[in-house]
mmCIF file of C-alpha atoms in Angstrom:
data_model
loop_
_atom_site.group_PDB
_atom_site.id
_atom_site.type_symbol
_atom_site.label_atom_id
_atom_site.label_comp_id
_atom_site.label_asym_id
_atom_site.label_seq_id
_atom_site.Cartn_x
_atom_site.Cartn_y
_atom_site.Cartn_z
ATOM 1 C CA UNK E 12 65.388 97.609 -93.277
ATOM 2 C CA UNK E 13 63.323 100.306 -91.646
ATOM 3 C CA UNK E 14 63.835 102.777 -94.041
ATOM 4 C CA UNK E 15 60.924 103.604 -96.393
ATOM 5 C CA UNK E 16 61.215 105.306 -99.982
ATOM 6 C CA UNK E 17 59.662 108.505 -98.344
ATOM 7 C CA UNK E 18 62.557 109.029 -95.704
ATOM 8 C CA UNK E 19 65.426 107.430 -97.592
ATOM 9 C CA UNK E 20 66.745 110.521 -98.734
ATOM 10 C CA UNK E 21 67.417 111.908 -95.238
ATOM 11 C CA UNK E 22 68.612 108.627 -94.272
ATOM 12 C CA UNK E 23 71.033 108.675 -96.885
ATOM 13 C CA UNK E 24 72.036 112.415 -95.907
ATOM 14 C CA UNK E 25 72.576 111.495 -92.165
ATOM 15 C CA UNK E 26 74.599 108.178 -93.065
ATOM 16 C CA UNK E 27 76.691 110.085 -95.799
ATOM 17 C CA UNK E 28 77.578 113.019 -93.535
ATOM 18 C CA UNK E 29 78.829 110.618 -91.033
ATOM 19 C CA UNK E 30 80.945 109.149 -93.692
ATOM 20 C CA UNK E 31 82.376 111.904 -95.091
ATOM 21 C CA UNK E 32 83.032 113.434 -91.359
ATOM 22 C CA UNK E 33 84.870 110.127 -90.493
ATOM 23 C CA UNK E 34 87.347 109.884 -93.097
ATOM 24 C CA UNK E 35 90.641 111.797 -93.980
ATOM 25 C CA UNK E 36 90.060 111.592 -97.862
ATOM 26 C CA UNK E 37 87.368 114.045 -98.540
ATOM 27 C CA UNK E 38 86.959 113.426 -102.381
ATOM 28 C CA UNK E 39 85.233 111.754 -103.935
ATOM 29 C CA UNK E 40 81.967 112.543 -101.869
ATOM 30 C CA UNK E 41 80.491 109.109 -100.385
ATOM 31 C CA UNK E 42 78.057 107.643 -102.744
ATOM 32 C CA UNK E 43 75.099 108.010 -100.267
ATOM 33 C CA UNK E 44 76.022 111.696 -99.475
ATOM 34 C CA UNK E 45 75.978 112.743 -103.288
ATOM 35 C CA UNK E 46 72.865 110.925 -103.720
ATOM 36 C CA UNK E 47 70.942 112.666 -101.238
ATOM 37 C CA UNK E 48 72.561 115.931 -101.961
ATOM 38 C CA UNK E 49 71.338 115.455 -105.636
ATOM 39 C CA UNK E 50 67.899 114.616 -104.530
ATOM 40 C CA UNK E 51 67.584 117.598 -102.126
ATOM 41 C CA UNK E 52 68.797 119.915 -104.933
ATOM 42 C CA UNK E 53 65.817 118.946 -107.280
ATOM 43 C CA UNK E 54 63.578 119.326 -104.554
ATOM 44 C CA UNK E 55 64.847 122.615 -102.854
ATOM 45 C CA UNK E 56 64.499 124.529 -106.179
ATOM 46 C CA UNK E 57 60.775 124.608 -105.192
ATOM 47 C CA UNK E 58 61.536 126.291 -101.996
ATOM 48 C CA UNK E 59 65.055 127.985 -101.800
ATOM 49 C CA UNK E 60 68.274 127.836 -103.559
ATOM 50 C CA UNK E 61 70.557 124.908 -103.185
ATOM 51 C CA UNK E 62 73.938 125.929 -101.598
ATOM 52 C CA UNK E 63 76.596 126.137 -104.370
ATOM 53 C CA UNK E 64 79.700 125.431 -102.124
ATOM 54 C CA UNK E 65 80.349 122.602 -99.885
ATOM 55 C CA UNK E 66 80.850 124.935 -96.776
ATOM 56 C CA UNK E 67 77.513 126.419 -97.867
ATOM 57 C CA UNK E 68 76.003 123.040 -97.651
ATOM 58 C CA UNK E 69 77.375 122.373 -94.175
ATOM 59 C CA UNK E 70 75.995 125.586 -92.933
ATOM 60 C CA UNK E 71 72.595 124.759 -94.210
ATOM 61 C CA UNK E 72 72.892 121.400 -92.438
ATOM 62 C CA UNK E 73 73.135 123.571 -89.235
ATOM 63 C CA UNK E 74 70.031 125.079 -89.806
ATOM 64 C CA UNK E 75 66.540 123.575 -88.283
ATOM 65 C CA UNK E 76 65.718 120.704 -90.734
ATOM 66 C CA UNK E 77 62.129 121.738 -91.146
ATOM 67 C CA UNK E 78 63.605 125.179 -92.555
ATOM 68 C CA UNK E 79 65.273 123.368 -95.675
ATOM 69 C CA UNK E 80 64.511 119.829 -95.835
ATOM 70 C CA UNK E 81 61.025 119.001 -97.888
ATOM 71 C CA UNK E 82 58.486 117.750 -95.356
ATOM 72 C CA UNK E 83 58.026 114.428 -96.867
ATOM 73 C CA UNK E 84 61.798 113.652 -96.408
ATOM 74 C CA UNK E 85 61.625 114.029 -92.614
ATOM 75 C CA UNK E 86 61.011 111.003 -90.492
ATOM 76 C CA UNK E 87 58.655 111.039 -87.697
ATOM 77 C CA UNK E 88 61.592 110.162 -85.167
ATOM 78 C CA UNK E 89 63.379 113.240 -86.037
ATOM 79 C CA UNK E 90 62.635 116.581 -84.737
ATOM 80 C CA UNK E 91 62.469 119.350 -87.318
ATOM 81 C CA UNK E 92 63.568 121.822 -85.074
ATOM 82 C CA UNK E 93 66.989 120.690 -84.891
ATOM 83 C CA UNK E 94 69.587 120.547 -87.561
ATOM 84 C CA UNK E 95 71.988 117.816 -88.874
ATOM 85 C CA UNK E 96 75.312 119.512 -87.952
ATOM 86 C CA UNK E 97 76.642 121.117 -85.155
ATOM 87 C CA UNK E 98 80.130 123.090 -85.124
ATOM 88 C CA UNK E 99 81.513 120.736 -87.733
ATOM 89 C CA UNK E 100 80.177 117.471 -86.161
ATOM 90 C CA UNK E 101 76.839 115.337 -86.309
ATOM 91 C CA UNK E 102 74.226 117.112 -84.363
ATOM 92 C CA UNK E 103 73.096 115.425 -81.061
ATOM 93 C CA UNK E 104 69.788 114.652 -82.664
ATOM 94 C CA UNK E 105 71.513 113.371 -85.920
ATOM 95 C CA UNK E 106 73.666 110.954 -83.847
ATOM 96 C CA UNK E 107 70.755 109.811 -81.780
ATOM 97 C CA UNK E 108 68.709 109.140 -84.988
ATOM 98 C CA UNK E 109 71.772 106.956 -86.212
ATOM 99 C CA UNK E 110 71.999 105.055 -83.217
ATOM 100 C CA UNK E 111 68.547 104.548 -82.227
ATOM 101 C CA UNK E 112 66.754 104.360 -85.523
ATOM 102 C CA UNK E 113 68.995 103.228 -88.366
ATOM 103 C CA UNK E 114 71.638 101.359 -86.187
ATOM 104 C CA UNK E 115 69.357 99.507 -83.541
ATOM 105 C CA UNK E 116 66.591 98.955 -85.814
ATOM 106 C CA UNK E 117 68.183 97.491 -88.828
ATOM 107 C CA UNK E 118 68.015 100.505 -91.161
ATOM 108 C CA UNK E 119 71.213 100.680 -92.585
ATOM 109 C CA UNK E 120 71.256 100.940 -96.652
ATOM 110 C CA UNK E 121 73.312 98.244 -98.639
ATOM 111 C CA UNK E 122 75.433 100.820 -99.861
ATOM 112 C CA UNK E 123 76.600 102.113 -96.473
ATOM 113 C CA UNK E 124 80.569 102.286 -95.933
ATOM 114 C CA UNK E 125 82.364 99.447 -93.936
ATOM 115 C CA UNK E 126 82.897 101.874 -91.321
ATOM 116 C CA UNK E 127 79.158 102.786 -90.565
ATOM 117 C CA UNK E 128 78.267 99.025 -91.228
ATOM 118 C CA UNK E 129 81.063 98.324 -88.235
ATOM 119 C CA UNK E 130 79.028 100.709 -85.876
ATOM 120 C CA UNK E 131 76.282 98.452 -86.548
ATOM 121 C CA UNK E 132 77.952 95.372 -85.523
ATOM 122 C CA UNK E 133 79.716 97.138 -82.771
ATOM 123 C CA UNK E 134 76.354 98.154 -81.264
ATOM 124 C CA UNK E 135 74.969 94.713 -81.402
ATOM 125 C CA UNK E 136 77.541 93.255 -79.248
ATOM 126 C CA UNK E 137 76.530 94.488 -76.098
ATOM 127 C CA UNK E 138 72.936 93.151 -76.977
ATOM 128 C CA UNK E 139 74.350 89.954 -77.949
ATOM 129 C CA UNK E 140 76.181 89.664 -74.315
ATOM 130 C CA UNK E 141 72.796 90.660 -72.559
ATOM 131 C CA UNK E 142 70.929 87.597 -74.617
ATOM 132 C CA UNK E 143 73.638 85.500 -73.794
ATOM 133 C CA UNK E 144 73.683 86.223 -70.139
ATOM 134 C CA UNK E 145 69.760 85.852 -70.130
ATOM 135 C CA UNK E 146 69.692 82.455 -71.477
ATOM 136 C CA UNK E 147 72.177 81.529 -69.105
ATOM 137 C CA UNK E 148 70.208 83.049 -66.185
ATOM 138 C CA UNK E 149 66.728 81.272 -67.578
ATOM 139 C CA UNK E 150 68.727 77.656 -68.016
ATOM 140 C CA UNK E 151 71.438 77.514 -65.644
ATOM 141 C CA UNK E 152 72.471 79.986 -63.092
ATOM 142 C CA UNK E 153 70.546 83.119 -62.662
ATOM 143 C CA UNK E 154 72.922 84.519 -59.816
ATOM 144 C CA UNK E 155 75.777 83.889 -61.698
ATOM 145 C CA UNK E 156 74.404 85.668 -64.708
ATOM 146 C CA UNK E 157 73.455 88.411 -63.021
ATOM 147 C CA UNK E 158 76.767 89.086 -61.177
ATOM 148 C CA UNK E 159 78.613 88.973 -64.449
ATOM 149 C CA UNK E 160 76.147 91.400 -66.073
ATOM 150 C CA UNK E 161 76.668 94.003 -63.197
ATOM 151 C CA UNK E 162 80.438 93.575 -63.476
ATOM 152 C CA UNK E 163 80.435 94.151 -67.035
ATOM 153 C CA UNK E 164 78.149 97.118 -67.318
ATOM 154 C CA UNK E 165 79.471 98.684 -64.308
ATOM 155 C CA UNK E 166 83.178 98.502 -65.819
ATOM 156 C CA UNK E 167 82.018 99.716 -69.136
ATOM 157 C CA UNK E 168 80.499 102.974 -67.434
ATOM 158 C CA UNK E 169 83.258 103.558 -65.208
ATOM 159 C CA UNK E 170 86.042 102.783 -67.720
ATOM 160 C CA UNK E 171 85.680 104.946 -71.110
ATOM 161 C CA UNK E 172 89.499 104.497 -71.101
ATOM 162 C CA UNK E 173 91.248 101.294 -70.122
ATOM 163 C CA UNK E 174 93.803 98.843 -70.971
ATOM 164 C CA UNK E 175 93.763 94.932 -71.762
ATOM 165 C CA UNK E 176 95.316 94.530 -68.383
ATOM 166 C CA UNK E 177 92.973 96.333 -66.543
ATOM 167 C CA UNK E 178 90.406 94.157 -68.354
ATOM 168 C CA UNK E 179 91.934 91.282 -67.568
ATOM 169 C CA UNK E 180 92.580 92.384 -63.662
ATOM 170 C CA UNK E 181 88.924 93.429 -63.274
ATOM 171 C CA UNK E 182 86.989 90.954 -65.164
ATOM 172 C CA UNK E 183 89.119 87.643 -65.021
ATOM 173 C CA UNK E 184 86.360 85.946 -62.923
ATOM 174 C CA UNK E 185 83.731 86.227 -65.544
ATOM 175 C CA UNK E 186 82.844 82.555 -66.751
ATOM 176 C CA UNK E 187 80.423 83.146 -69.500
ATOM 177 C CA UNK E 188 81.546 86.519 -71.179
ATOM 178 C CA UNK E 189 85.217 86.252 -72.410
ATOM 179 C CA UNK E 190 87.996 88.935 -72.192
ATOM 180 C CA UNK E 191 87.967 89.213 -75.896
ATOM 181 C CA UNK E 192 84.265 89.869 -76.017
ATOM 182 C CA UNK E 193 84.957 92.871 -73.519
ATOM 183 C CA UNK E 194 87.881 94.245 -75.552
ATOM 184 C CA UNK E 195 85.989 94.243 -78.862
ATOM 185 C CA UNK E 196 83.742 96.886 -76.992
ATOM 186 C CA UNK E 197 86.866 99.386 -77.160
ATOM 187 C CA UNK E 198 89.359 100.588 -79.818
ATOM 188 C CA UNK E 199 92.957 101.268 -79.969
ATOM 189 C CA UNK E 200 94.196 104.859 -78.874
ATOM 190 C CA UNK E 201 97.237 106.399 -80.969
ATOM 191 C CA UNK E 202 100.048 107.363 -79.126
ATOM 192 C CA UNK E 203 100.337 110.756 -80.845
ATOM 193 C CA UNK E 204 97.096 112.073 -79.821
ATOM 194 C CA UNK E 205 95.638 113.818 -76.682
ATOM 195 C CA UNK E 206 92.500 112.148 -75.036
ATOM 196 C CA UNK E 207 90.075 113.396 -72.500
ATOM 197 C CA UNK E 208 86.856 112.545 -70.950
ATOM 198 C CA UNK E 209 84.384 114.115 -68.328
ATOM 199 C CA UNK E 210 83.191 112.624 -65.279
ATOM 200 C CA UNK E 211 79.471 113.550 -66.039
ATOM 201 C CA UNK E 212 79.220 112.413 -69.804
ATOM 202 C CA UNK E 213 82.171 110.118 -70.766
ATOM 203 C CA UNK E 214 84.446 110.386 -73.485
ATOM 204 C CA UNK E 215 85.129 113.824 -74.898
ATOM 205 C CA UNK E 216 86.452 114.739 -78.464
ATOM 206 C CA UNK E 217 88.733 117.965 -79.330
ATOM 207 C CA UNK E 218 88.224 120.127 -82.251
ATOM 208 C CA UNK E 219 89.741 123.499 -82.947
ATOM 209 C CA UNK E 220 90.870 123.246 -79.361
ATOM 210 C CA UNK E 221 87.377 122.874 -78.068
ATOM 211 C CA UNK E 222 86.202 119.831 -76.123
ATOM 212 C CA UNK E 223 82.735 118.376 -76.989
ATOM 213 C CA UNK E 224 80.909 115.500 -75.292
ATOM 214 C CA UNK E 225 78.690 113.058 -76.918
ATOM 215 C CA UNK E 226 75.231 115.143 -75.441
ATOM 216 C CA UNK E 227 76.222 118.884 -75.595
ATOM 217 C CA UNK E 228 72.866 120.097 -74.815
ATOM 218 C CA UNK E 229 72.705 118.000 -71.700
ATOM 219 C CA UNK E 230 76.493 118.300 -70.711
ATOM 220 C CA UNK E 231 78.529 121.252 -72.598
ATOM 221 C CA UNK E 232 80.838 123.046 -70.160
ATOM 222 C CA UNK E 233 84.206 121.526 -71.197
ATOM 223 C CA UNK E 234 86.623 124.080 -70.716
ATOM 224 C CA UNK E 235 89.758 122.219 -69.794
ATOM 225 C CA UNK E 236 90.120 123.755 -66.449
ATOM 226 C CA UNK E 237 86.929 122.232 -65.058
ATOM 227 C CA UNK E 238 87.360 119.897 -62.124
ATOM 228 C CA UNK E 239 85.292 117.282 -63.938
ATOM 229 C CA UNK E 240 87.446 117.265 -67.236
ATOM 230 C CA UNK E 241 90.213 115.238 -67.317
ATOM 231 C CA UNK E 242 93.129 114.552 -69.683
ATOM 232 C CA UNK E 243 93.774 110.768 -70.016
ATOM 233 C CA UNK E 244 97.143 109.704 -69.002
ATOM 234 C CA UNK E 245 99.014 107.752 -71.806
ATOM 235 C CA UNK E 246 100.125 104.059 -71.209
ATOM 236 C CA UNK E 247 100.819 101.603 -73.789
ATOM 237 C CA UNK E 248 97.679 99.478 -75.050
ATOM 238 C CA UNK E 249 95.466 102.525 -74.031
ATOM 239 C CA UNK E 250 91.863 101.715 -75.341
ATOM 240 C CA UNK E 251 88.784 103.654 -75.830
ATOM 241 C CA UNK E 252 85.224 102.854 -75.606
ATOM 242 C CA UNK E 253 83.505 102.647 -78.975
ATOM 243 C CA UNK E 254 81.161 105.343 -79.924
ATOM 244 C CA UNK E 255 78.119 103.029 -80.135
ATOM 245 C CA UNK E 256 78.711 101.629 -76.812
ATOM 246 C CA UNK E 257 79.533 104.993 -75.435
ATOM 247 C CA UNK E 258 76.101 106.353 -76.490
ATOM 248 C CA UNK E 259 74.260 103.305 -75.451
ATOM 249 C CA UNK E 260 75.683 102.450 -72.170
ATOM 250 C CA UNK E 261 78.335 104.958 -70.835
ATOM 251 C CA UNK E 262 76.431 108.053 -71.021
ATOM 252 C CA UNK E 263 73.057 107.001 -69.782
ATOM 253 C CA UNK E 264 74.863 104.736 -67.106
ATOM 254 C CA UNK E 265 76.570 107.544 -65.326
ATOM 255 C CA UNK E 266 73.470 108.801 -63.602
ATOM 256 C CA UNK E 267 72.483 105.461 -62.860
ATOM 257 C CA UNK E 268 75.695 104.737 -61.030
ATOM 258 C CA UNK E 269 75.310 108.111 -59.255
ATOM 259 C CA UNK E 270 72.121 107.269 -57.924
ATOM 260 C CA UNK E 271 73.004 103.902 -56.968
ATOM 261 C CA UNK E 272 75.853 105.154 -55.229
ATOM 262 C CA UNK E 273 73.720 107.879 -53.266
ATOM 263 C CA UNK E 274 71.370 105.172 -52.118
ATOM 264 C CA UNK E 275 73.843 102.641 -51.368
ATOM 265 C CA UNK E 276 75.300 105.194 -48.609
ATOM 266 C CA UNK E 277 71.791 105.687 -47.433
ATOM 267 C CA UNK E 278 71.685 101.790 -46.990
ATOM 268 C CA UNK E 279 74.866 101.962 -44.928
ATOM 269 C CA UNK E 280 73.688 104.633 -42.685
ATOM 270 C CA UNK E 281 69.951 103.258 -42.414
ATOM 271 C CA UNK E 282 70.173 99.555 -43.116
ATOM 272 C CA UNK E 283 67.654 98.697 -40.583
ATOM 273 C CA UNK E 284 65.188 100.717 -42.507
ATOM 274 C CA UNK E 285 66.811 100.090 -45.975
ATOM 275 C CA UNK E 286 68.236 96.844 -45.997
ATOM 276 C CA UNK E 287 68.702 96.148 -49.758
ATOM 277 C CA UNK E 288 69.556 98.444 -52.837
ATOM 278 C CA UNK E 289 69.966 96.107 -55.793
ATOM 279 C CA UNK E 290 71.197 97.397 -59.295
ATOM 280 C CA UNK E 291 70.184 96.292 -62.487
ATOM 281 C CA UNK E 292 68.078 93.489 -61.193
ATOM 282 C CA UNK E 293 66.885 90.705 -63.646
ATOM 283 C CA UNK E 294 70.091 91.699 -65.910
ATOM 284 C CA UNK E 295 68.484 95.423 -66.269
ATOM 285 C CA UNK E 296 64.712 94.913 -66.573
ATOM 286 C CA UNK E 297 64.719 98.255 -64.668
ATOM 287 C CA UNK E 298 67.718 99.813 -63.041
ATOM 288 C CA UNK E 299 67.408 99.975 -59.052
ATOM 289 C CA UNK E 300 65.329 97.942 -56.466
ATOM 290 C CA UNK E 301 65.005 99.249 -53.083
ATOM 291 C CA UNK E 302 63.491 96.994 -50.400
ATOM 292 C CA UNK E 303 62.532 98.571 -47.303
ATOM 293 C CA UNK E 304 62.234 97.121 -43.599
ATOM 294 C CA UNK E 305 58.342 97.137 -43.847
ATOM 295 C CA UNK E 306 58.362 94.942 -46.824
ATOM 296 C CA UNK E 307 57.982 97.686 -49.505
ATOM 297 C CA UNK E 308 59.492 96.950 -52.742
ATOM 298 C CA UNK E 309 60.452 100.061 -54.971
ATOM 299 C CA UNK E 310 61.334 99.872 -58.531
ATOM 300 C CA UNK E 311 63.224 102.615 -60.401
ATOM 301 C CA UNK E 312 64.428 103.402 -64.101
ATOM 302 C CA UNK E 313 66.376 106.231 -64.427
ATOM 303 C CA UNK E 314 66.062 108.310 -67.668
ATOM 304 C CA UNK E 315 68.606 110.780 -69.162
ATOM 305 C CA UNK E 316 66.616 111.553 -72.412
ATOM 306 C CA UNK E 317 66.671 115.257 -73.175
ATOM 307 C CA UNK E 318 63.312 115.700 -74.848
ATOM 308 C CA UNK E 319 60.171 114.526 -72.910
ATOM 309 C CA UNK E 320 58.230 114.195 -76.122
ATOM 310 C CA UNK E 321 60.680 111.595 -77.491
ATOM 311 C CA UNK E 322 60.817 109.489 -74.080
ATOM 312 C CA UNK E 323 57.083 109.665 -73.873
ATOM 313 C CA UNK E 324 56.942 107.310 -76.828
ATOM 314 C CA UNK E 325 59.039 104.645 -75.437
ATOM 315 C CA UNK E 326 58.150 104.587 -71.596
ATOM 316 C CA UNK E 327 55.769 101.740 -70.469
ATOM 317 C CA UNK E 328 55.014 100.087 -67.014
ATOM 318 C CA UNK E 329 57.834 98.447 -65.676
ATOM 319 C CA UNK E 330 58.230 94.430 -65.530
ATOM 320 C CA UNK E 331 57.238 93.243 -62.190
ATOM 321 C CA UNK E 332 57.060 89.238 -62.373
ATOM 322 C CA UNK E 333 58.947 86.979 -59.873
ATOM 323 C CA UNK E 334 61.540 88.741 -57.721
ATOM 324 C CA UNK E 335 61.127 91.946 -59.958
ATOM 325 C CA UNK E 336 57.680 92.594 -58.173
ATOM 326 C CA UNK E 337 57.393 95.630 -56.748
ATOM 327 C CA UNK E 338 54.850 97.969 -54.354
ATOM 328 C CA UNK E 339 55.506 101.123 -56.323
ATOM 329 C CA UNK E 340 57.524 101.791 -59.398
ATOM 330 C CA UNK E 341 59.444 105.262 -60.315
ATOM 331 C CA UNK E 342 60.615 106.786 -63.604
ATOM 332 C CA UNK E 343 63.311 109.113 -62.273
ATOM 333 C CA UNK E 344 64.434 111.609 -64.675
ATOM 334 C CA UNK E 345 68.311 113.135 -64.276
ATOM 335 C CA UNK E 346 68.664 116.527 -62.918
ATOM 336 C CA UNK E 347 70.424 117.432 -65.925
ATOM 337 C CA UNK E 348 67.418 117.027 -67.920
ATOM 338 C CA UNK E 349 64.849 118.737 -65.645
ATOM 339 C CA UNK E 350 67.364 121.912 -65.657
ATOM 340 C CA UNK E 351 67.105 121.573 -69.552
ATOM 341 C CA UNK E 352 63.416 121.374 -69.494
ATOM 342 C CA UNK E 353 61.673 123.048 -66.484
ATOM 343 C CA UNK E 354 58.350 121.380 -67.288
ATOM 344 C CA UNK E 355 59.610 117.827 -68.312
ATOM 345 C CA UNK E 356 57.080 116.276 -65.804
ATOM 346 C CA UNK E 357 53.964 117.600 -66.999
ATOM 347 C CA UNK E 358 54.848 117.009 -70.482
ATOM 348 C CA UNK E 359 56.126 113.566 -69.873
ATOM 349 C CA UNK E 360 53.047 112.851 -67.918
ATOM 350 C CA UNK E 361 50.570 114.193 -70.522
ATOM 351 C CA UNK E 362 52.121 112.520 -73.411
ATOM 352 C CA UNK E 363 53.209 109.063 -71.785
ATOM 353 C CA UNK E 364 50.136 107.204 -73.139
ATOM 354 C CA UNK E 365 50.971 103.728 -72.074
ATOM 355 C CA UNK E 366 51.348 104.760 -68.322
ATOM 356 C CA UNK E 367 48.804 104.881 -65.692
ATOM 357 C CA UNK E 368 49.218 107.278 -62.525
ATOM 358 C CA UNK E 369 50.360 104.135 -60.560
ATOM 359 C CA UNK E 370 53.863 104.815 -62.150
ATOM 360 C CA UNK E 371 55.332 108.124 -60.673
ATOM 361 C CA UNK E 372 57.281 110.280 -62.528
ATOM 362 C CA UNK E 373 59.634 112.342 -60.491
ATOM 363 C CA UNK E 374 63.056 114.331 -60.672
ATOM 364 C CA UNK E 375 66.144 112.958 -59.459
ATOM 365 C CA UNK E 376 66.204 115.378 -56.567
ATOM 366 C CA UNK E 377 62.884 114.866 -55.621
ATOM 367 C CA UNK E 378 62.942 110.788 -55.694
ATOM 368 C CA UNK E 379 66.263 110.945 -53.212
ATOM 369 C CA UNK E 380 63.761 113.057 -50.818
ATOM 370 C CA UNK E 381 61.101 110.671 -51.217
ATOM 371 C CA UNK E 382 63.514 107.989 -50.043
ATOM 372 C CA UNK E 383 64.658 109.801 -47.226
ATOM 373 C CA UNK E 384 61.136 110.775 -46.107
ATOM 374 C CA UNK E 385 60.461 106.899 -46.221
ATOM 375 C CA UNK E 386 63.273 106.144 -43.939
ATOM 376 C CA UNK E 387 62.286 109.020 -41.536
ATOM 377 C CA UNK E 388 58.771 107.450 -41.333
ATOM 378 C CA UNK E 389 60.274 103.826 -40.756
ATOM 379 C CA UNK E 390 62.354 105.255 -37.893
ATOM 380 C CA UNK E 391 59.433 106.583 -36.433
ATOM 381 C CA UNK E 392 58.119 103.170 -36.290
ATOM 382 C CA UNK E 393 55.125 104.022 -39.088
ATOM 383 C CA UNK E 394 55.050 102.991 -42.649
ATOM 384 C CA UNK E 395 54.806 104.970 -46.289
#
């Protein structure tokens, strides 16, 4: 478990808040939440009064963490400029911390509730599918494994809501990933509820008449009359993608598929210059591979992380062995990230200690321009 004694109070607070929000019965409070509240009450007496009511406590959690939480409780992976709550739900930052630190790296305390432990199990299922296909690729049939991965991942991104019959119809030819394994990535919908989704960010939740996506700071305008917001038509057996799979696969996958579609259109128009656009090559070693008529190969990884400082800690040179070799490599930052943080690329370049200048950092918009420029040059008979 990655949790240290120093930050376990913070971890208990995040997990306990999640447990409290997810259940209908509010009393007694979850054990981890009570533990965290008691520890905070003792420490906060030294700086500011601890709230006397639960409503006051939830309002406190909406404030920037650095303003009320003792600094020695705050883990380095969490930006103290943000709160843990946002309009009655876990904040985007708290959800990221739960998914990327506590769930993905095995940091759940022993006393976490069964529902939160189930989140960790669900989060690991897509990893197990990828591991299985990579083993098959290495040992038996790389092309079959690649096609099955492409089919499964694309299906999950395109279908935040589905049915068992749609899963069977679309994925019945997969030999190594069972339909049951795909079904386990979804949960049943109730017929007395209304469900919504956004073309730009996937599943939406409704609270107090307002729709909210998983990353409201990147995609926050979800009025019901927007053309990209849709009500889901109910049918028997309706399924919804599980939260962990939505956060890990669907949300970042939407800009990946959008860029792939735009480049595939260019390939159709200019196949003499751009004969191949490959999605998730090498079972997702990176997102896209472009092959041009002059033999040049570009490797592209699309990033949709709102905070450039956070992304800078994670990125490194793209894998480039065997069929994944490339002449140039790119990290392409989604347009919605660029709109949210105008100096994103400057910060990312400065803070990305593991990258050299050989890796291009570009916006989605400027990358499309580069591809078009490359095609134009090839049409003139030159090289770029």
